[in-house]
Amino acid sequence: MEITLNWYLSLSAVLFVIGVLGVLMRRNAIVILMSVELMLNAVNLTLVALSQAMGDVAGQILVFFVMAVAAAEAAIGLAIIIALFRKKVTVDVNEFHLFKY
Amino acid sequence: MDLTNIYASLPADLVATFSMVLVALVALALVVWDAFRNNAPGIPWAGVVALGVAIVWELFALGDAPGTAWYGMVRTGGFAAFVNIVVLIGALLSIILSVPYLREIRHAHGEVYAIILFATVGMMLLGTANNLVAVFVGLETMSISLYILTGLVREDEGATESALKYFLLGAFSTGFFLYGIALLYGATGTMDLARMSEGLAAGENLVMFWAGVGLLLVGFLFKVSAAPFHMWTPDVYQGAPTTLTAYMSTATKAATFASLILVLYAALPPERWTMVLAVIAVLTMVVGNVLAIAQQNVKRMLAYSSIAHAGYVLVGLAAGTPAGYAGALFYLLVYSIMNIGAFGVMALLEWDGKEGQTQTLNSLAGIGPRKPLLGATMVVFMFALVGFPPLGGFWGKVAVFAPAVEAGLTWLVIVGVLASAVSAYYYLRVLYVFWMRSPEDEPEAAAVQDRVFAVPVTSAAVLIVCVVLLLYFGVRPGGILETTASFFAGPGASMALLP
């Protein structure tokens, strides 16, 4: 059986939804960060598949930028989480509620 | 692909995007300078000089014909120059306000100014991008720099918490934004904004295209803090250092709205989502104005007010006409000036040592007579934010509301005018507490007001410049409005933006 473009698009859509659900349902800041990375990588899969199917290179170039951005985001995000962990000794986002309304 | 003449257009491109290149290079130089001379006092002023040179350069480019540089990645010409000027002015005024403020809260790190410049480069790229790759890179350069600036005071729990919220929600919205880009790319076969509609006509992927537009809009609306994606705004604006909030709330909005205008105007087919944008504009105006009434903290009140102002800009976008887009651009300029002024005054009135997170409006009772300059300039900023006639805010509102009436969205404008009537209550309450109350009325006020620090000359100069600009926009809005309108007008109106 041949694996067509739609298979790749479906797989990446499923991965993206898993990432979204992870962000919405998990309360651990690091797990949320991992879920966001999953979303970005799901999009990467879409871009590479579309790029390959259309014979156009722009999508694959964007994937390089996405990987760089994801790395920068992970660095900043983990730094912020560490700074907050030093204050609160927890990474549960339900514990961060200094501001209201 | 022939690569022999790949550098042939390099000199012309460097000239066309000189201001962006200059700010980026100076930002890199500041990082190195700070590494060798830690917190050298000259660092912010080198940044200010670079931004000043860039503004002057862009002023000369205001009349240029539209074009592109770097192989169609970046837009040049009048529209790009105008957006760059708004962003650069925001960065310039914020840096000057930040120097004494960050010294006062003991966080005058040299890197801060380099990061502000990096964020500015991201905004300039975002606001002038002609290609979805450049939009994404600009947006992320801006956002990642802003996450750092929000969490600058890392000893403070509130600042770190707001940085985490901003980061998690911002990264989440980036995921949607990126998926939108991928679907648009799949549906049209190109990343180039100007060629999108013809790409769509060639393909038959309508579902994919509209899904992509929807996801892209979610990303944009998040960044401009439109309801229902505004949740992060009050927390982030309240927790971040005040002068950096001024920067975040103005330049970011200007760049993101400029990019959204380009996408709506250049890339989407003529049926332009008027209804969707109108509904979001109503939600944003109502949520922002109603929730602002209940706030005791002025920074948080200004955060909700910035949500409301995003709603007013969206009214102009919902109109979907060239006049609407031109009015939105003018509004962004006026809004930047008045909001930087208001946040600048609040930065100078801070006494709690926690970036103003905990201080209430009532604790500033009677501060007007004690700090006449701050009190008097605040009067101008508040009246401008309400939209009173002799000031720029009035013409800003006219510029976005009038095209909406012409486009048949009278109900939307009625909601907008009612919403700004509501806003008069919470803006003028600030002036009431500043001038009509006395510290003796408020037990907490008398004790704390001596902790407010002295007003530095540079900050006073920035506030006065903001006041003068607002008066100028109020008395002579015509020239600027004509300039912004000219970006969308001329022969072949809908294509004037395109090269």
XYZ file of C-alpha atoms in Angstrom, chain B:
499
model
C 18.797 27.407 -9.739
C 21.402 29.849 -10.965
C 23.468 31.220 -8.123
C 26.046 33.233 -10.051
C 24.439 36.642 -9.505
C 23.023 35.928 -6.091
C 24.744 38.919 -4.500
C 23.909 41.366 -7.286
C 21.021 42.950 -5.380
C 22.851 42.991 -2.036
C 23.876 46.688 -2.006
C 20.385 47.847 -2.952
C 18.795 45.559 -0.336
C 21.138 46.804 2.372
C 20.172 50.398 1.596
C 16.468 49.566 1.459
C 16.498 47.845 4.862
C 19.295 49.958 6.339
C 17.441 50.789 9.558
C 16.726 47.145 10.384
C 20.320 46.119 9.654
C 21.650 49.037 11.701
C 19.542 48.231 14.772
C 20.482 44.538 14.558
C 24.216 45.280 14.283
C 24.117 47.800 17.138
C 22.249 45.267 19.290
C 25.008 42.703 18.655
C 27.656 45.340 19.406
C 25.927 46.174 22.699
C 26.087 42.518 23.781
C 29.845 42.512 23.152
C 30.280 45.903 24.825
C 28.417 44.677 27.892
C 30.595 41.560 28.012
C 33.778 43.648 28.256
C 32.476 46.625 30.266
C 29.693 45.268 32.423
C 26.709 47.653 32.629
C 28.627 50.482 30.971
C 26.513 53.649 31.272
C 26.910 54.381 27.569
C 25.079 51.223 26.414
C 21.492 52.559 26.456
C 22.552 55.822 24.845
C 24.309 53.993 22.002
C 21.008 52.200 21.464
C 19.136 55.513 21.526
C 21.497 56.990 18.911
C 21.038 53.946 16.648
C 17.252 54.168 16.958
C 17.352 57.914 16.291
C 19.418 57.443 13.134
C 17.037 54.688 12.013
C 13.991 56.938 12.569
C 15.521 59.750 10.505
C 16.382 57.253 7.760
C 12.826 55.926 7.702
C 11.349 59.449 7.650
C 13.082 59.988 4.328
C 11.678 56.681 3.024
C 8.055 57.583 3.865
C 7.294 58.736 0.336
C 8.957 55.832 -1.463
C 7.065 53.596 -3.838
C 6.297 50.107 -2.501
C 8.814 47.413 -3.319
C 10.501 44.384 -1.841
C 14.018 43.529 -0.754
C 15.921 40.308 -0.039
C 14.224 38.327 -2.810
C 10.699 39.313 -1.847
C 11.117 38.548 1.847
C 10.756 42.084 3.188
C 8.586 44.945 2.047
C 10.056 48.398 1.534
C 8.562 51.786 0.762
C 6.031 53.998 2.515
C 4.008 51.420 4.442
C 7.099 49.677 5.780
C 8.690 53.008 6.683
C 5.611 54.113 8.627
C 5.407 50.867 10.616
C 9.132 51.014 11.318
C 8.826 54.598 12.551
C 6.074 53.675 15.019
C 8.078 50.708 16.335
C 11.327 52.685 16.511
C 9.717 55.637 18.312
C 8.213 53.217 20.827
C 11.590 51.604 21.442
C 13.398 54.958 21.653
C 11.028 56.511 24.200
C 10.896 53.305 26.254
C 14.681 53.025 26.452
C 15.020 56.626 27.648
C 12.330 56.008 30.283
C 13.922 52.695 31.278
C 17.395 54.034 32.100
C 16.523 55.781 35.395
C 13.699 53.345 36.168
C 15.809 50.195 35.902
C 18.551 51.872 37.944
C 15.947 52.600 40.611
C 14.775 48.968 40.784
C 18.446 47.834 40.660
C 18.196 45.968 37.388
C 20.155 48.267 35.077
C 21.799 45.421 33.173
C 23.397 46.322 29.853
C 21.818 43.294 28.176
C 18.343 44.713 28.714
C 18.950 47.354 26.087
C 20.430 44.841 23.658
C 17.351 42.650 24.115
C 15.050 45.639 23.551
C 16.877 46.284 20.290
C 16.597 42.610 19.288
C 12.866 42.738 19.972
C 12.718 45.920 17.862
C 14.431 44.147 14.962
C 11.889 41.338 15.265
C 9.025 43.840 15.192
C 10.452 45.637 12.161
C 10.765 42.316 10.352
C 7.251 41.289 11.394
C 5.670 44.587 10.397
C 7.288 44.653 6.969
C 7.400 40.939 6.145
C 6.184 39.970 2.703
C 6.589 36.248 3.193
C 5.196 33.881 5.815
C 8.706 32.668 6.679
C 9.735 36.233 7.504
C 6.477 36.801 9.434
C 7.239 33.775 11.593
C 10.888 34.661 12.196
C 9.999 38.272 13.055
C 7.181 37.254 15.365
C 9.356 34.807 17.260
C 12.381 37.132 17.506
C 10.027 39.658 19.059
C 8.224 37.222 21.361
C 11.279 35.449 22.743
C 12.932 38.789 23.549
C 9.744 39.910 25.294
C 9.561 36.753 27.433
C 13.018 37.624 28.766
C 12.131 41.268 29.388
C 8.957 40.286 31.271
C 10.887 38.082 33.673
C 13.711 40.570 34.077
C 13.292 40.964 37.844
C 13.828 37.311 38.557
C 13.988 37.679 42.357
C 10.396 38.796 42.271
C 7.796 36.057 42.284
C 5.179 38.136 40.480
C 7.480 39.070 37.606
C 8.608 35.459 37.114
C 5.066 34.205 37.308
C 3.908 36.642 34.655
C 6.888 35.665 32.483
C 5.899 31.991 32.777
C 2.282 32.736 31.862
C 3.356 34.861 28.919
C 5.801 32.207 27.779
C 3.485 29.194 28.040
C 0.516 30.912 26.394
C 2.736 32.623 23.815
C 4.395 29.356 22.811
C 0.969 27.692 22.675
C -0.347 30.372 20.318
C 2.820 30.079 18.219
C 1.866 26.454 17.597
C -1.503 27.524 16.135
C 0.103 30.322 14.162
C 2.616 27.948 12.650
C 0.004 25.339 11.786
C -1.911 28.106 10.049
C 1.173 28.971 8.012
C 1.658 25.307 7.077
C -1.947 24.917 5.913
C -1.855 28.173 3.933
C 1.346 26.971 2.317
C -0.249 23.661 1.450
C -3.374 25.297 0.012
C -1.641 27.932 -2.101
C 1.781 26.422 -2.770
C 3.604 29.596 -1.833
C 4.797 31.468 1.252
C 4.737 34.799 -0.557
C 1.844 36.944 0.707
C 1.344 38.768 -2.585
C 1.071 35.547 -4.594
C -1.258 33.741 -2.199
C -4.579 34.614 -3.776
C -3.481 33.515 -7.245
C -2.052 30.327 -5.725
C -5.429 29.713 -4.125
C -7.212 30.237 -7.421
C -4.919 27.683 -9.075
C -5.455 25.014 -6.419
C -8.731 23.637 -5.084
C -7.942 23.392 -1.399
C -10.518 25.801 -0.006
C -11.105 23.948 3.275
C -7.387 23.789 3.970
C -7.019 27.459 3.070
C -9.748 28.742 5.388
C -8.619 26.464 8.210
C -5.149 27.938 7.781
C -6.471 31.502 7.802
C -8.437 30.751 10.971
C -5.421 29.329 12.800
C -3.251 32.226 11.618
C -5.850 34.680 12.933
C -5.816 32.945 16.330
C -2.068 33.534 16.508
C -2.375 37.173 15.496
C -5.292 37.903 17.825
C -3.374 36.377 20.695
C -0.395 38.644 20.102
C -2.528 41.803 19.889
C -4.466 40.609 22.986
C -7.912 40.605 21.424
C -10.725 38.860 23.318
C -11.162 35.909 23.782
C -7.369 35.512 23.613
C -6.605 38.357 26.026
C -6.260 36.361 29.276
C -2.495 36.742 29.551
C -2.415 40.517 29.057
C -3.360 41.880 32.510
C -1.118 39.441 34.366
C 1.866 40.070 32.117
C 1.488 43.849 32.042
C 1.077 43.991 35.806
C 4.088 41.807 36.542
C 6.595 43.183 34.040
C 8.825 46.201 34.816
C 6.674 49.247 34.048
C 8.732 50.947 31.345
C 9.116 47.619 29.563
C 5.346 47.174 29.780
C 5.097 50.503 27.977
C 7.284 49.070 25.221
C 5.447 45.754 25.102
C 1.983 47.260 24.981
C 2.716 49.654 22.118
C 5.428 48.564 19.691
C 4.290 44.928 19.791
C 0.725 45.864 18.922
C 1.857 48.196 16.135
C 4.040 45.558 14.473
C 1.531 42.716 14.855
C -1.386 44.790 13.581
C 0.728 45.957 10.631
C 1.456 42.341 9.746
C -2.214 41.418 10.168
C -3.193 44.298 7.865
C -0.748 43.041 5.250
C -2.137 39.519 5.469
C -5.761 40.709 5.298
C -5.055 43.195 2.548
C -2.572 41.408 0.353
C -3.061 37.685 0.875
C -6.741 37.022 1.474
C -9.394 37.011 -1.225
C -11.835 39.955 -1.257
C -14.415 38.549 1.146
C -12.445 39.728 4.138
C -13.840 38.209 7.268
C -15.671 41.423 8.133
C -18.202 39.671 10.338
C -15.630 37.637 12.274
C -13.435 40.658 12.896
C -16.453 42.778 13.858
C -17.618 40.242 16.447
C -14.101 39.966 17.877
C -13.844 43.771 17.964
C -17.101 44.024 19.954
C -15.990 41.321 22.401
C -12.597 42.970 22.825
C -13.983 46.457 23.409
C -16.606 45.257 25.886
C -14.309 42.929 27.843
C -11.479 45.466 27.997
C -13.585 48.426 29.071
C -15.864 46.617 31.514
C -13.086 44.784 33.334
C -10.934 47.932 33.475
C -13.595 49.619 35.635
C -13.069 47.215 38.518
C -9.280 47.557 38.736
C -7.587 49.112 41.749
C -4.098 48.843 40.279
C -3.372 51.414 37.582
C -1.011 49.136 35.634
C -3.685 46.447 35.477
C -6.262 49.059 34.501
C -3.984 50.210 31.679
C -3.577 46.572 30.603
C -7.349 46.196 30.221
C -7.428 49.566 28.496
C -4.840 48.300 26.001
C -7.169 45.362 25.286
C -9.958 47.865 24.636
C -7.738 49.858 22.294
C -6.919 46.690 20.339
C -10.691 46.475 19.900
C -10.865 49.987 18.436
C -8.113 49.122 15.933
C -10.017 45.957 15.015
C -13.040 48.144 14.163
C -10.908 49.778 11.469
C -9.762 46.364 10.238
C -13.310 45.028 10.213
C -14.292 47.826 7.847
C -11.935 46.140 5.387
C -11.561 49.249 3.241
C -8.327 51.105 2.455
C -9.572 53.971 4.641
C -10.077 51.540 7.511
C -6.541 50.165 7.239
C -5.109 53.681 6.947
C -7.086 54.759 10.020
C -5.846 51.720 11.950
C -2.232 52.631 11.154
C -2.805 56.205 12.346
C -4.502 54.901 15.495
C -1.509 52.673 16.260
C 0.820 55.683 16.100
C -1.354 57.797 18.410
C -1.988 54.875 20.758
C 1.745 54.183 21.071
C 2.482 57.752 22.120
C -0.317 58.059 24.678
C 0.240 54.644 26.214
C 3.997 55.117 26.576
C 3.232 58.415 28.295
C 0.731 56.864 30.703
C 2.999 53.947 31.612
C 5.934 56.371 31.881
C 4.072 58.437 34.492
C 3.161 55.293 36.421
C 6.810 54.158 36.331
C 7.852 57.435 37.936
C 5.134 57.151 40.594
C 6.176 53.754 41.837
C 6.835 53.296 45.513
C 6.245 49.621 46.327
C 9.577 48.241 45.057
C 7.663 45.457 43.257
C 7.256 47.090 39.819
C 3.958 48.604 40.932
C 2.270 45.193 41.229
C 0.809 45.889 44.655
C 0.200 49.616 44.719
C -3.373 50.825 44.470
C -4.664 53.924 42.751
C -5.859 55.343 46.083
C -2.340 55.280 47.481
C -1.514 58.002 44.950
C -4.230 60.347 46.232
C -3.241 63.967 45.850
C 0.002 63.218 44.008
C -0.865 65.811 41.351
C -0.031 68.950 43.351
C 3.070 67.276 44.795
C 4.434 66.210 41.403
C 2.940 68.847 39.091
C 4.741 67.685 35.948
C 3.588 64.077 36.310
C 0.100 65.143 37.310
C -0.264 67.562 34.416
C 1.091 65.206 31.744
C -1.142 62.425 33.092
C -4.133 64.723 32.486
C -3.167 64.917 28.810
C -2.576 61.156 28.479
C -5.842 60.212 30.167
C -7.904 62.655 28.098
C -6.129 61.414 24.956
C -6.927 57.787 25.872
C -10.589 58.696 26.371
C -10.522 60.435 22.999
C -11.188 64.093 23.818
C -11.150 66.455 20.819
C -8.081 68.656 21.119
C -5.837 65.586 21.463
C -4.594 62.866 19.121
C -6.809 60.165 20.602
C -9.896 61.844 19.189
C -8.675 61.794 15.588
C -7.450 58.254 16.078
C -10.976 57.147 16.972
C -12.469 59.162 14.095
C -9.987 57.545 11.714
C -11.065 53.995 12.626
C -14.773 54.607 13.270
C -15.622 56.692 10.182
C -14.552 54.022 7.630
C -16.538 51.427 9.592
C -19.692 53.573 9.253
C -19.044 53.914 5.537
C -18.648 50.145 5.271
C -22.112 49.702 6.786
C -20.987 48.635 10.250
C -22.912 51.353 12.084
C -23.905 48.991 14.914
C -20.245 48.215 15.510
C -19.370 51.897 15.737
C -22.242 52.512 18.167
C -20.848 49.786 20.422
C -17.396 51.344 20.075
C -18.576 54.824 21.004
C -20.535 53.487 23.985
C -17.473 51.516 25.072
C -15.286 54.602 24.951
C -17.909 56.482 26.955
C -17.554 53.785 29.616
C -13.791 54.185 29.439
C -14.109 57.838 30.450
C -15.094 56.638 33.920
C -11.909 54.752 34.723
C -9.522 57.121 32.958
C -10.948 60.208 34.617
C -11.049 58.463 38.005
C -7.235 58.437 37.850
C -7.246 62.216 37.406
C -9.818 62.616 40.182
C -7.624 60.705 42.630
C -4.470 62.497 41.462
C -5.838 66.043 41.733
C -9.064 66.192 43.755
C -8.144 63.967 46.687
C -5.516 64.744 49.267
C -3.144 62.292 50.938
C -4.883 62.925 54.262
C -8.044 61.271 52.909
C -6.251 57.998 52.408
C -4.496 56.434 55.389
C -2.060 54.489 53.200
C -1.249 57.404 50.877
C 0.409 59.738 53.371
C 2.890 57.111 54.488
C 4.098 55.912 51.113
C 4.229 58.889 48.802
C 7.629 60.034 50.048
C 9.054 56.792 48.638
C 8.276 57.906 45.078
C 11.600 58.760 43.467
C 12.588 62.097 41.955
C 11.722 62.759 38.299
C 14.882 62.629 36.134
C 15.299 65.257 33.417
C 15.375 62.669 30.618
C 12.073 61.086 31.694
C 10.467 64.506 32.022
C 11.644 65.295 28.498
C 10.069 62.075 27.161
C 6.737 62.868 28.820
C 6.761 66.400 27.408
C 7.607 65.088 23.929
C 4.643 62.692 24.189
C 2.342 65.561 25.204
C 3.562 67.751 22.344
C 3.110 64.917 19.836
C -0.419 64.219 21.081
C -1.325 67.903 20.762
C 0.189 67.940 17.281
C -1.788 64.852 16.205
C -4.888 66.488 17.639
C -4.473 69.832 15.907
C -3.007 68.703 12.593
C -3.914 65.062 11.960
C -4.439 65.694 8.239
C -0.882 65.250 6.982
C -0.305 61.941 8.734
C -3.727 60.580 7.815
C -3.096 61.464 4.171
C 0.274 59.725 4.377
C -1.220 56.514 5.764
C -4.072 56.683 3.249
C -1.594 57.029 0.391
C -0.188 53.554 1.174
C -3.538 52.035 0.243
C -4.641 54.447 -2.465
C -3.536 55.475 -5.930
C -3.972 53.793 -9.286
C -5.149 50.208 -8.941
C -6.009 50.830 -5.297
C -5.986 47.257 -4.069
C -2.584 46.573 -5.582
C -0.839 49.764 -4.422
C 0.847 47.904 -1.590
C 2.241 45.282 -3.877
C 5.443 45.818 -5.811
